[in-house]
Amino acid sequence: MPALPPKQLRMSIDAEAVRLMPNVVLPDGYVARGYRDGDVAGWAFLLQKGEFGDGWDERRVSDYLEHPERRAGSSLVEHYGRIVAATFASREYIPSDPSARYISERLGVGILDYVVTDPGHRGKGLGRATCTQVARFLVSRGCNSVSLATDDWRLPAIHLYLSLGFQPSMSREDMPGRWASIYEKLKESGRDHS
């Protein structure tokens, strides 16, 4: 049998676990809030500076925020007027079918999308704040669960998701081995989740 091509990891959390997430208190100088007009340039810069690359320009962020629910539910943290962490609130859809409604809206699934924190501001609970705010928004909109996709090498992000209560989806035969390796690497780095 041929090897499966790499695929992003999937994780999810149910609505009840989201409701139990504790409030996040940010350090002085940091403010969690929703999207506002004028945030596009700062958000694009943050995505470029983070691990998502040059493909995120102002046009792409603006297009991504076109859906009213995504604009209303997305979250960011600013530090003295500069965006330093952000997460989009999303729903899955079929890009090839413009007339299709959001699939996950019918299924009751919300998505944490493009969780990013400025490298110079990591370790302060900013990602935890944006993820919590977006997950709560999605549940308040009737989602029964919230999911996300991530990569094996994003160990600090995976640690965050696990600590929030997200559980791995074992959707393919290669997932148990990949997750075993991730748990071992997390343990080696002092972030044990066993």
mmCIF file with all atom_site columns, C-alpha atoms in Angstrom:
data_model
loop_
_atom_site.group_PDB
_atom_site.id
_atom_site.type_symbol
_atom_site.label_atom_id
_atom_site.label_alt_id
_atom_site.label_comp_id
_atom_site.label_asym_id
_atom_site.label_entity_id
_atom_site.label_seq_id
_atom_site.pdbx_PDB_ins_code
_atom_site.Cartn_x
_atom_site.Cartn_y
_atom_site.Cartn_z
_atom_site.occupancy
_atom_site.B_iso_or_equiv
_atom_site.pdbx_formal_charge
_atom_site.auth_seq_id
_atom_site.auth_comp_id
_atom_site.auth_asym_id
_atom_site.auth_atom_id
_atom_site.pdbx_PDB_model_num
ATOM 1   C CA . MET A 1 1   ? 0.000   0.000  0.000  1.00 0.00 ? 1   MET A CA 1
ATOM 2   C CA . PRO A 1 2   ? 1.478   3.423  -0.938 1.00 0.00 ? 2   PRO A CA 1
ATOM 3   C CA . ALA A 1 3   ? 2.263   5.925  1.825  1.00 0.00 ? 3   ALA A CA 1
ATOM 4   C CA . LEU A 1 4   ? -0.401  8.557  2.443  1.00 0.00 ? 4   LEU A CA 1
ATOM 5   C CA . PRO A 1 5   ? 0.636   12.089 1.541  1.00 0.00 ? 5   PRO A CA 1
ATOM 6   C CA . PRO A 1 6   ? 1.050   14.406 4.524  1.00 0.00 ? 6   PRO A CA 1
ATOM 7   C CA . LYS A 1 7   ? -2.216  15.909 5.687  1.00 0.00 ? 7   LYS A CA 1
ATOM 8   C CA . GLN A 1 8   ? -2.868  18.457 8.374  1.00 0.00 ? 8   GLN A CA 1
ATOM 9   C CA . LEU A 1 9   ? -3.836  17.183 11.785 1.00 0.00 ? 9   LEU A CA 1
ATOM 10  C CA . ARG A 1 10  ? -7.418  17.797 12.879 1.00 0.00 ? 10  ARG A CA 1
ATOM 11  C CA . MET A 1 11  ? -8.542  18.495 16.426 1.00 0.00 ? 11  MET A CA 1
ATOM 12  C CA . SER A 1 12  ? -11.946 19.257 17.906 1.00 0.00 ? 12  SER A CA 1
ATOM 13  C CA . ILE A 1 13  ? -13.707 20.210 21.119 1.00 0.00 ? 13  ILE A CA 1
ATOM 14  C CA . ASP A 1 14  ? -17.395 19.907 21.990 1.00 0.00 ? 14  ASP A CA 1
ATOM 15  C CA . ALA A 1 15  ? -19.600 22.828 22.972 1.00 0.00 ? 15  ALA A CA 1
ATOM 16  C CA . GLU A 1 16  ? -19.806 21.823 26.651 1.00 0.00 ? 16  GLU A CA 1
ATOM 17  C CA . ALA A 1 17  ? -16.003 21.841 26.972 1.00 0.00 ? 17  ALA A CA 1
ATOM 18  C CA . VAL A 1 18  ? -15.923 25.271 25.321 1.00 0.00 ? 18  VAL A CA 1
ATOM 19  C CA . ARG A 1 19  ? -18.402 26.562 27.885 1.00 0.00 ? 19  ARG A CA 1
ATOM 20  C CA . LEU A 1 20  ? -16.062 25.339 30.639 1.00 0.00 ? 20  LEU A CA 1
ATOM 21  C CA . MET A 1 21  ? -13.012 27.179 29.280 1.00 0.00 ? 21  MET A CA 1
ATOM 22  C CA . PRO A 1 22  ? -11.752 29.616 31.926 1.00 0.00 ? 22  PRO A CA 1
ATOM 23  C CA . ASN A 1 23  ? -11.509 33.319 31.229 1.00 0.00 ? 23  ASN A CA 1
ATOM 24  C CA . VAL A 1 24  ? -8.077  34.495 30.124 1.00 0.00 ? 24  VAL A CA 1
ATOM 25  C CA . VAL A 1 25  ? -6.482  37.444 31.902 1.00 0.00 ? 25  VAL A CA 1
ATOM 26  C CA . LEU A 1 26  ? -3.958  39.186 29.697 1.00 0.00 ? 26  LEU A CA 1
ATOM 27  C CA . PRO A 1 27  ? -0.856  41.027 30.918 1.00 0.00 ? 27  PRO A CA 1
ATOM 28  C CA . ASP A 1 28  ? -0.951  44.818 31.203 1.00 0.00 ? 28  ASP A CA 1
ATOM 29  C CA . GLY A 1 29  ? -0.871  46.579 27.851 1.00 0.00 ? 29  GLY A CA 1
ATOM 30  C CA . TYR A 1 30  ? -2.678  43.761 25.977 1.00 0.00 ? 30  TYR A CA 1
ATOM 31  C CA . VAL A 1 31  ? -6.331  44.053 24.958 1.00 0.00 ? 31  VAL A CA 1
ATOM 32  C CA . ALA A 1 32  ? -8.458  41.263 23.445 1.00 0.00 ? 32  ALA A CA 1
ATOM 33  C CA . ARG A 1 33  ? -11.188 42.452 21.102 1.00 0.00 ? 33  ARG A CA 1
ATOM 34  C CA . GLY A 1 34  ? -13.082 41.694 17.927 1.00 0.00 ? 34  GLY A CA 1
ATOM 35  C CA . TYR A 1 35  ? -12.319 42.833 14.407 1.00 0.00 ? 35  TYR A CA 1
ATOM 36  C CA . ARG A 1 36  ? -12.708 46.530 13.561 1.00 0.00 ? 36  ARG A CA 1
ATOM 37  C CA . ASP A 1 37  ? -12.495 48.428 10.305 1.00 0.00 ? 37  ASP A CA 1
ATOM 38  C CA . GLY A 1 38  ? -8.866  49.378 9.819  1.00 0.00 ? 38  GLY A CA 1
ATOM 39  C CA . ASP A 1 39  ? -7.454  46.087 11.162 1.00 0.00 ? 39  ASP A CA 1
ATOM 40  C CA . VAL A 1 40  ? -6.730  44.500 7.770  1.00 0.00 ? 40  VAL A CA 1
ATOM 41  C CA . ALA A 1 41  ? -3.174  45.836 7.271  1.00 0.00 ? 41  ALA A CA 1
ATOM 42  C CA . GLY A 1 42  ? -2.061  44.889 10.793 1.00 0.00 ? 42  GLY A CA 1
ATOM 43  C CA . TRP A 1 43  ? -3.652  41.450 10.524 1.00 0.00 ? 43  TRP A CA 1
ATOM 44  C CA . ALA A 1 44  ? -1.962  40.803 7.153  1.00 0.00 ? 44  ALA A CA 1
ATOM 45  C CA . PHE A 1 45  ? 1.408   41.868 8.576  1.00 0.00 ? 45  PHE A CA 1
ATOM 46  C CA . LEU A 1 46  ? 0.941   39.550 11.570 1.00 0.00 ? 46  LEU A CA 1
ATOM 47  C CA . LEU A 1 47  ? 0.076   36.557 9.363  1.00 0.00 ? 47  LEU A CA 1
ATOM 48  C CA . GLN A 1 48  ? 3.161   37.247 7.226  1.00 0.00 ? 48  GLN A CA 1
ATOM 49  C CA . LYS A 1 49  ? 5.372   37.592 10.306 1.00 0.00 ? 49  LYS A CA 1
ATOM 50  C CA . GLY A 1 50  ? 3.927   34.416 11.831 1.00 0.00 ? 50  GLY A CA 1
ATOM 51  C CA . GLU A 1 51  ? 4.126   31.036 10.168 1.00 0.00 ? 51  GLU A CA 1
ATOM 52  C CA . PHE A 1 52  ? 1.647   31.644 7.356  1.00 0.00 ? 52  PHE A CA 1
ATOM 53  C CA . GLY A 1 53  ? 3.866   33.445 4.847  1.00 0.00 ? 53  GLY A CA 1
ATOM 54  C CA . ASP A 1 54  ? 3.681   36.108 2.208  1.00 0.00 ? 54  ASP A CA 1
ATOM 55  C CA . GLY A 1 55  ? 0.409   34.858 0.706  1.00 0.00 ? 55  GLY A CA 1
ATOM 56  C CA . TRP A 1 56  ? -1.445  36.891 3.315  1.00 0.00 ? 56  TRP A CA 1
ATOM 57  C CA . ASP A 1 57  ? -1.676  40.413 1.954  1.00 0.00 ? 57  ASP A CA 1
ATOM 58  C CA . GLU A 1 58  ? -4.314  43.016 2.764  1.00 0.00 ? 58  GLU A CA 1
ATOM 59  C CA . ARG A 1 59  ? -6.518  41.874 -0.119 1.00 0.00 ? 59  ARG A CA 1
ATOM 60  C CA . ARG A 1 60  ? -6.549  38.255 1.074  1.00 0.00 ? 60  ARG A CA 1
ATOM 61  C CA . VAL A 1 61  ? -7.346  39.225 4.683  1.00 0.00 ? 61  VAL A CA 1
ATOM 62  C CA . SER A 1 62  ? -10.104 41.547 3.464  1.00 0.00 ? 62  SER A CA 1
ATOM 63  C CA . ASP A 1 63  ? -11.543 38.779 1.263  1.00 0.00 ? 63  ASP A CA 1
ATOM 64  C CA . TYR A 1 64  ? -11.296 36.298 4.147  1.00 0.00 ? 64  TYR A CA 1
ATOM 65  C CA . LEU A 1 65  ? -13.248 38.654 6.400  1.00 0.00 ? 65  LEU A CA 1
ATOM 66  C CA . GLU A 1 66  ? -15.987 39.127 3.794  1.00 0.00 ? 66  GLU A CA 1
ATOM 67  C CA . HIS A 1 67  ? -18.370 36.652 5.435  1.00 0.00 ? 67  HIS A CA 1
ATOM 68  C CA . PRO A 1 68  ? -20.281 38.566 8.155  1.00 0.00 ? 68  PRO A CA 1
ATOM 69  C CA . GLU A 1 69  ? -19.989 35.755 10.720 1.00 0.00 ? 69  GLU A CA 1
ATOM 70  C CA . ARG A 1 70  ? -16.230 35.538 10.260 1.00 0.00 ? 70  ARG A CA 1
ATOM 71  C CA . ARG A 1 71  ? -15.932 39.305 10.684 1.00 0.00 ? 71  ARG A CA 1
ATOM 72  C CA . ALA A 1 72  ? -18.176 39.283 13.780 1.00 0.00 ? 72  ALA A CA 1
ATOM 73  C CA . GLY A 1 73  ? -16.555 36.271 15.454 1.00 0.00 ? 73  GLY A CA 1
ATOM 74  C CA . SER A 1 74  ? -12.873 36.691 14.724 1.00 0.00 ? 74  SER A CA 1
ATOM 75  C CA . SER A 1 75  ? -10.672 37.809 17.580 1.00 0.00 ? 75  SER A CA 1
ATOM 76  C CA . LEU A 1 76  ? -7.428  39.657 18.008 1.00 0.00 ? 76  LEU A CA 1
ATOM 77  C CA . VAL A 1 77  ? -5.162  41.008 20.708 1.00 0.00 ? 77  VAL A CA 1
ATOM 78  C CA . GLU A 1 78  ? -3.530  44.378 20.385 1.00 0.00 ? 78  GLU A CA 1
ATOM 79  C CA . HIS A 1 79  ? -0.550  45.751 22.254 1.00 0.00 ? 79  HIS A CA 1
ATOM 80  C CA . TYR A 1 80  ? -0.482  49.542 22.335 1.00 0.00 ? 80  TYR A CA 1
ATOM 81  C CA . GLY A 1 81  ? -2.412  49.727 19.071 1.00 0.00 ? 81  GLY A CA 1
ATOM 82  C CA . ARG A 1 82  ? -0.532  46.967 17.198 1.00 0.00 ? 82  ARG A CA 1
ATOM 83  C CA . ILE A 1 83  ? -2.152  43.600 16.425 1.00 0.00 ? 83  ILE A CA 1
ATOM 84  C CA . VAL A 1 84  ? 0.000   40.870 18.006 1.00 0.00 ? 84  VAL A CA 1
ATOM 85  C CA . ALA A 1 85  ? -2.342  37.849 18.010 1.00 0.00 ? 85  ALA A CA 1
ATOM 86  C CA . ALA A 1 86  ? -5.391  36.850 15.980 1.00 0.00 ? 86  ALA A CA 1
ATOM 87  C CA . THR A 1 87  ? -7.714  33.983 15.126 1.00 0.00 ? 87  THR A CA 1
ATOM 88  C CA . PHE A 1 88  ? -10.460 33.816 12.500 1.00 0.00 ? 88  PHE A CA 1
ATOM 89  C CA . ALA A 1 89  ? -13.895 32.347 13.248 1.00 0.00 ? 89  ALA A CA 1
ATOM 90  C CA . SER A 1 90  ? -14.767 30.191 10.260 1.00 0.00 ? 90  SER A CA 1
ATOM 91  C CA . ARG A 1 91  ? -17.134 27.628 8.825  1.00 0.00 ? 91  ARG A CA 1
ATOM 92  C CA . GLU A 1 92  ? -16.204 25.002 6.229  1.00 0.00 ? 92  GLU A CA 1
ATOM 93  C CA . TYR A 1 93  ? -17.547 25.585 2.748  1.00 0.00 ? 93  TYR A CA 1
ATOM 94  C CA . ILE A 1 94  ? -17.219 24.208 -0.765 1.00 0.00 ? 94  ILE A CA 1
ATOM 95  C CA . PRO A 1 95  ? -15.087 26.756 -2.675 1.00 0.00 ? 95  PRO A CA 1
ATOM 96  C CA . SER A 1 96  ? -16.027 25.220 -6.038 1.00 0.00 ? 96  SER A CA 1
ATOM 97  C CA . ASP A 1 97  ? -19.740 25.780 -5.382 1.00 0.00 ? 97  ASP A CA 1
ATOM 98  C CA . PRO A 1 98  ? -20.436 29.479 -4.758 1.00 0.00 ? 98  PRO A CA 1
ATOM 99  C CA . SER A 1 99  ? -24.119 28.782 -4.163 1.00 0.00 ? 99  SER A CA 1
ATOM 100 C CA . ALA A 1 100 ? -23.387 26.272 -1.356 1.00 0.00 ? 100 ALA A CA 1
ATOM 101 C CA . ARG A 1 101 ? -24.102 27.361 2.181  1.00 0.00 ? 101 ARG A CA 1
ATOM 102 C CA . TYR A 1 102 ? -21.405 26.788 4.720  1.00 0.00 ? 102 TYR A CA 1
ATOM 103 C CA . ILE A 1 103 ? -21.279 23.013 5.244  1.00 0.00 ? 103 ILE A CA 1
ATOM 104 C CA . SER A 1 104 ? -20.314 23.178 8.892  1.00 0.00 ? 104 SER A CA 1
ATOM 105 C CA . GLU A 1 105 ? -23.140 25.611 9.603  1.00 0.00 ? 105 GLU A CA 1
ATOM 106 C CA . ARG A 1 106 ? -25.548 22.807 8.705  1.00 0.00 ? 106 ARG A CA 1
ATOM 107 C CA . LEU A 1 107 ? -23.441 20.346 10.680 1.00 0.00 ? 107 LEU A CA 1
ATOM 108 C CA . GLY A 1 108 ? -23.071 22.640 13.692 1.00 0.00 ? 108 GLY A CA 1
ATOM 109 C CA . VAL A 1 109 ? -19.257 22.788 13.427 1.00 0.00 ? 109 VAL A CA 1
ATOM 110 C CA . GLY A 1 110 ? -17.235 25.957 13.880 1.00 0.00 ? 110 GLY A CA 1
ATOM 111 C CA . ILE A 1 111 ? -13.581 26.331 12.968 1.00 0.00 ? 111 ILE A CA 1
ATOM 112 C CA . LEU A 1 112 ? -10.659 28.110 14.613 1.00 0.00 ? 112 LEU A CA 1
ATOM 113 C CA . ASP A 1 113 ? -8.724  29.305 11.606 1.00 0.00 ? 113 ASP A CA 1
ATOM 114 C CA . TYR A 1 114 ? -5.168  30.672 11.276 1.00 0.00 ? 114 TYR A CA 1
ATOM 115 C CA . VAL A 1 115 ? -4.257  31.042 14.945 1.00 0.00 ? 115 VAL A CA 1
ATOM 116 C CA . VAL A 1 116 ? -1.221  33.334 14.987 1.00 0.00 ? 116 VAL A CA 1
ATOM 117 C CA . THR A 1 117 ? 0.811   35.219 17.592 1.00 0.00 ? 117 THR A CA 1
ATOM 118 C CA . ASP A 1 118 ? 3.705   37.578 16.911 1.00 0.00 ? 118 ASP A CA 1
ATOM 119 C CA . PRO A 1 119 ? 6.890   35.656 17.821 1.00 0.00 ? 119 PRO A CA 1
ATOM 120 C CA . GLY A 1 120 ? 7.983   38.512 20.098 1.00 0.00 ? 120 GLY A CA 1
ATOM 121 C CA . HIS A 1 121 ? 4.786   38.252 22.151 1.00 0.00 ? 121 HIS A CA 1
ATOM 122 C CA . ARG A 1 122 ? 4.442   34.490 22.607 1.00 0.00 ? 122 ARG A CA 1
ATOM 123 C CA . GLY A 1 123 ? 4.085   32.846 26.007 1.00 0.00 ? 123 GLY A CA 1
ATOM 124 C CA . LYS A 1 124 ? 1.711   35.500 27.366 1.00 0.00 ? 124 LYS A CA 1
ATOM 125 C CA . GLY A 1 125 ? -1.621  33.715 26.834 1.00 0.00 ? 125 GLY A CA 1
ATOM 126 C CA . LEU A 1 126 ? -2.542  35.705 23.727 1.00 0.00 ? 126 LEU A CA 1
ATOM 127 C CA . GLY A 1 127 ? -3.335  32.665 21.560 1.00 0.00 ? 127 GLY A CA 1
ATOM 128 C CA . ARG A 1 128 ? -5.317  31.208 24.454 1.00 0.00 ? 128 ARG A CA 1
ATOM 129 C CA . ALA A 1 129 ? -7.340  34.439 24.613 1.00 0.00 ? 129 ALA A CA 1
ATOM 130 C CA . THR A 1 130 ? -8.150  34.559 20.881 1.00 0.00 ? 130 THR A CA 1
ATOM 131 C CA . CYS A 1 131 ? -8.936  30.830 20.687 1.00 0.00 ? 131 CYS A CA 1
ATOM 132 C CA . THR A 1 132 ? -11.224 31.015 23.722 1.00 0.00 ? 132 THR A CA 1
ATOM 133 C CA . GLN A 1 133 ? -13.040 34.069 22.410 1.00 0.00 ? 133 GLN A CA 1
ATOM 134 C CA . VAL A 1 134 ? -13.580 32.563 18.941 1.00 0.00 ? 134 VAL A CA 1
ATOM 135 C CA . ALA A 1 135 ? -14.654 29.156 20.302 1.00 0.00 ? 135 ALA A CA 1
ATOM 136 C CA . ARG A 1 136 ? -17.181 30.817 22.615 1.00 0.00 ? 136 ARG A CA 1
ATOM 137 C CA . PHE A 1 137 ? -18.511 32.926 19.743 1.00 0.00 ? 137 PHE A CA 1
ATOM 138 C CA . LEU A 1 138 ? -19.006 29.843 17.554 1.00 0.00 ? 138 LEU A CA 1
ATOM 139 C CA . VAL A 1 139 ? -20.788 27.956 20.336 1.00 0.00 ? 139 VAL A CA 1
ATOM 140 C CA . SER A 1 140 ? -23.003 30.992 20.965 1.00 0.00 ? 140 SER A CA 1
ATOM 141 C CA . ARG A 1 141 ? -23.964 30.757 17.276 1.00 0.00 ? 141 ARG A CA 1
ATOM 142 C CA . GLY A 1 142 ? -25.216 27.202 17.735 1.00 0.00 ? 142 GLY A CA 1
ATOM 143 C CA . CYS A 1 143 ? -22.101 25.145 17.002 1.00 0.00 ? 143 CYS A CA 1
ATOM 144 C CA . ASN A 1 144 ? -22.061 21.748 18.691 1.00 0.00 ? 144 ASN A CA 1
ATOM 145 C CA . SER A 1 145 ? -18.290 21.541 18.295 1.00 0.00 ? 145 SER A CA 1
ATOM 146 C CA . VAL A 1 146 ? -15.279 23.560 17.182 1.00 0.00 ? 146 VAL A CA 1
ATOM 147 C CA . SER A 1 147 ? -12.474 22.107 15.103 1.00 0.00 ? 147 SER A CA 1
ATOM 148 C CA . LEU A 1 148 ? -9.111  23.215 13.780 1.00 0.00 ? 148 LEU A CA 1
ATOM 149 C CA . ALA A 1 149 ? -6.328  22.014 11.505 1.00 0.00 ? 149 ALA A CA 1
ATOM 150 C CA . THR A 1 150 ? -2.640  22.225 12.370 1.00 0.00 ? 150 THR A CA 1
ATOM 151 C CA . ASP A 1 151 ? 0.728   20.815 11.391 1.00 0.00 ? 151 ASP A CA 1
ATOM 152 C CA . ASP A 1 152 ? 2.860   18.246 13.234 1.00 0.00 ? 152 ASP A CA 1
ATOM 153 C CA . TRP A 1 153 ? 5.741   20.707 13.688 1.00 0.00 ? 153 TRP A CA 1
ATOM 154 C CA . ARG A 1 154 ? 3.630   23.399 15.418 1.00 0.00 ? 154 ARG A CA 1
ATOM 155 C CA . LEU A 1 155 ? 4.291   21.920 18.871 1.00 0.00 ? 155 LEU A CA 1
ATOM 156 C CA . PRO A 1 156 ? 3.625   25.088 20.929 1.00 0.00 ? 156 PRO A CA 1
ATOM 157 C CA . ALA A 1 157 ? 0.280   25.530 19.136 1.00 0.00 ? 157 ALA A CA 1
ATOM 158 C CA . ILE A 1 158 ? -0.630  21.854 19.630 1.00 0.00 ? 158 ILE A CA 1
ATOM 159 C CA . HIS A 1 159 ? 0.255   22.190 23.320 1.00 0.00 ? 159 HIS A CA 1
ATOM 160 C CA . LEU A 1 160 ? -2.109  25.177 23.526 1.00 0.00 ? 160 LEU A CA 1
ATOM 161 C CA . TYR A 1 161 ? -4.945  23.316 21.800 1.00 0.00 ? 161 TYR A CA 1
ATOM 162 C CA . LEU A 1 162 ? -4.557  20.260 24.012 1.00 0.00 ? 162 LEU A CA 1
ATOM 163 C CA . SER A 1 163 ? -4.476  22.441 27.134 1.00 0.00 ? 163 SER A CA 1
ATOM 164 C CA . LEU A 1 164 ? -7.733  24.099 26.004 1.00 0.00 ? 164 LEU A CA 1
ATOM 165 C CA . GLY A 1 165 ? -9.382  20.680 25.731 1.00 0.00 ? 165 GLY A CA 1
ATOM 166 C CA . PHE A 1 166 ? -9.144  19.979 21.999 1.00 0.00 ? 166 PHE A CA 1
ATOM 167 C CA . GLN A 1 167 ? -8.831  16.287 21.163 1.00 0.00 ? 167 GLN A CA 1
ATOM 168 C CA . PRO A 1 168 ? -7.035  14.751 18.156 1.00 0.00 ? 168 PRO A CA 1
ATOM 169 C CA . SER A 1 169 ? -9.119  13.299 15.331 1.00 0.00 ? 169 SER A CA 1
ATOM 170 C CA . MET A 1 170 ? -7.828  9.929  14.214 1.00 0.00 ? 170 MET A CA 1
ATOM 171 C CA . SER A 1 171 ? -9.292  10.305 10.741 1.00 0.00 ? 171 SER A CA 1
ATOM 172 C CA . ARG A 1 172 ? -6.652  8.361  8.820  1.00 0.00 ? 172 ARG A CA 1
ATOM 173 C CA . GLU A 1 173 ? -4.505  5.303  9.422  1.00 0.00 ? 173 GLU A CA 1
ATOM 174 C CA . ASP A 1 174 ? -1.333  7.412  9.769  1.00 0.00 ? 174 ASP A CA 1
ATOM 175 C CA . MET A 1 175 ? -2.769  9.593  12.557 1.00 0.00 ? 175 MET A CA 1
ATOM 176 C CA . PRO A 1 176 ? -2.146  7.366  15.619 1.00 0.00 ? 176 PRO A CA 1
ATOM 177 C CA . GLY A 1 177 ? 1.585   7.129  14.808 1.00 0.00 ? 177 GLY A CA 1
ATOM 178 C CA . ARG A 1 178 ? 1.877   10.829 14.084 1.00 0.00 ? 178 ARG A CA 1
ATOM 179 C CA . TRP A 1 179 ? 0.106   11.707 17.333 1.00 0.00 ? 179 TRP A CA 1
ATOM 180 C CA . ALA A 1 180 ? 2.299   9.280  19.312 1.00 0.00 ? 180 ALA A CA 1
ATOM 181 C CA . SER A 1 181 ? 5.359   11.095 17.945 1.00 0.00 ? 181 SER A CA 1
ATOM 182 C CA . ILE A 1 182 ? 3.861   14.499 18.790 1.00 0.00 ? 182 ILE A CA 1
ATOM 183 C CA . TYR A 1 183 ? 3.055   13.446 22.362 1.00 0.00 ? 183 TYR A CA 1
ATOM 184 C CA . GLU A 1 184 ? 6.626   12.183 22.775 1.00 0.00 ? 184 GLU A CA 1
ATOM 185 C CA . LYS A 1 185 ? 8.092   15.465 21.470 1.00 0.00 ? 185 LYS A CA 1
ATOM 186 C CA . LEU A 1 186 ? 5.794   17.460 23.748 1.00 0.00 ? 186 LEU A CA 1
ATOM 187 C CA . LYS A 1 187 ? 6.881   15.343 26.713 1.00 0.00 ? 187 LYS A CA 1
ATOM 188 C CA . GLU A 1 188 ? 10.562  15.866 25.830 1.00 0.00 ? 188 GLU A CA 1
ATOM 189 C CA . SER A 1 189 ? 9.967   19.627 25.780 1.00 0.00 ? 189 SER A CA 1
ATOM 190 C CA . GLY A 1 190 ? 8.283   19.632 29.205 1.00 0.00 ? 190 GLY A CA 1
ATOM 191 C CA . ARG A 1 191 ? 4.733   19.830 27.886 1.00 0.00 ? 191 ARG A CA 1
ATOM 192 C CA . ASP A 1 192 ? 3.432   16.392 28.840 1.00 0.00 ? 192 ASP A CA 1
ATOM 193 C CA . HIS A 1 193 ? -0.173  15.603 27.830 1.00 0.00 ? 193 HIS A CA 1
ATOM 194 C CA . SER A 1 194 ? -0.183  11.842 28.491 1.00 0.00 ? 194 SER A CA 1
#
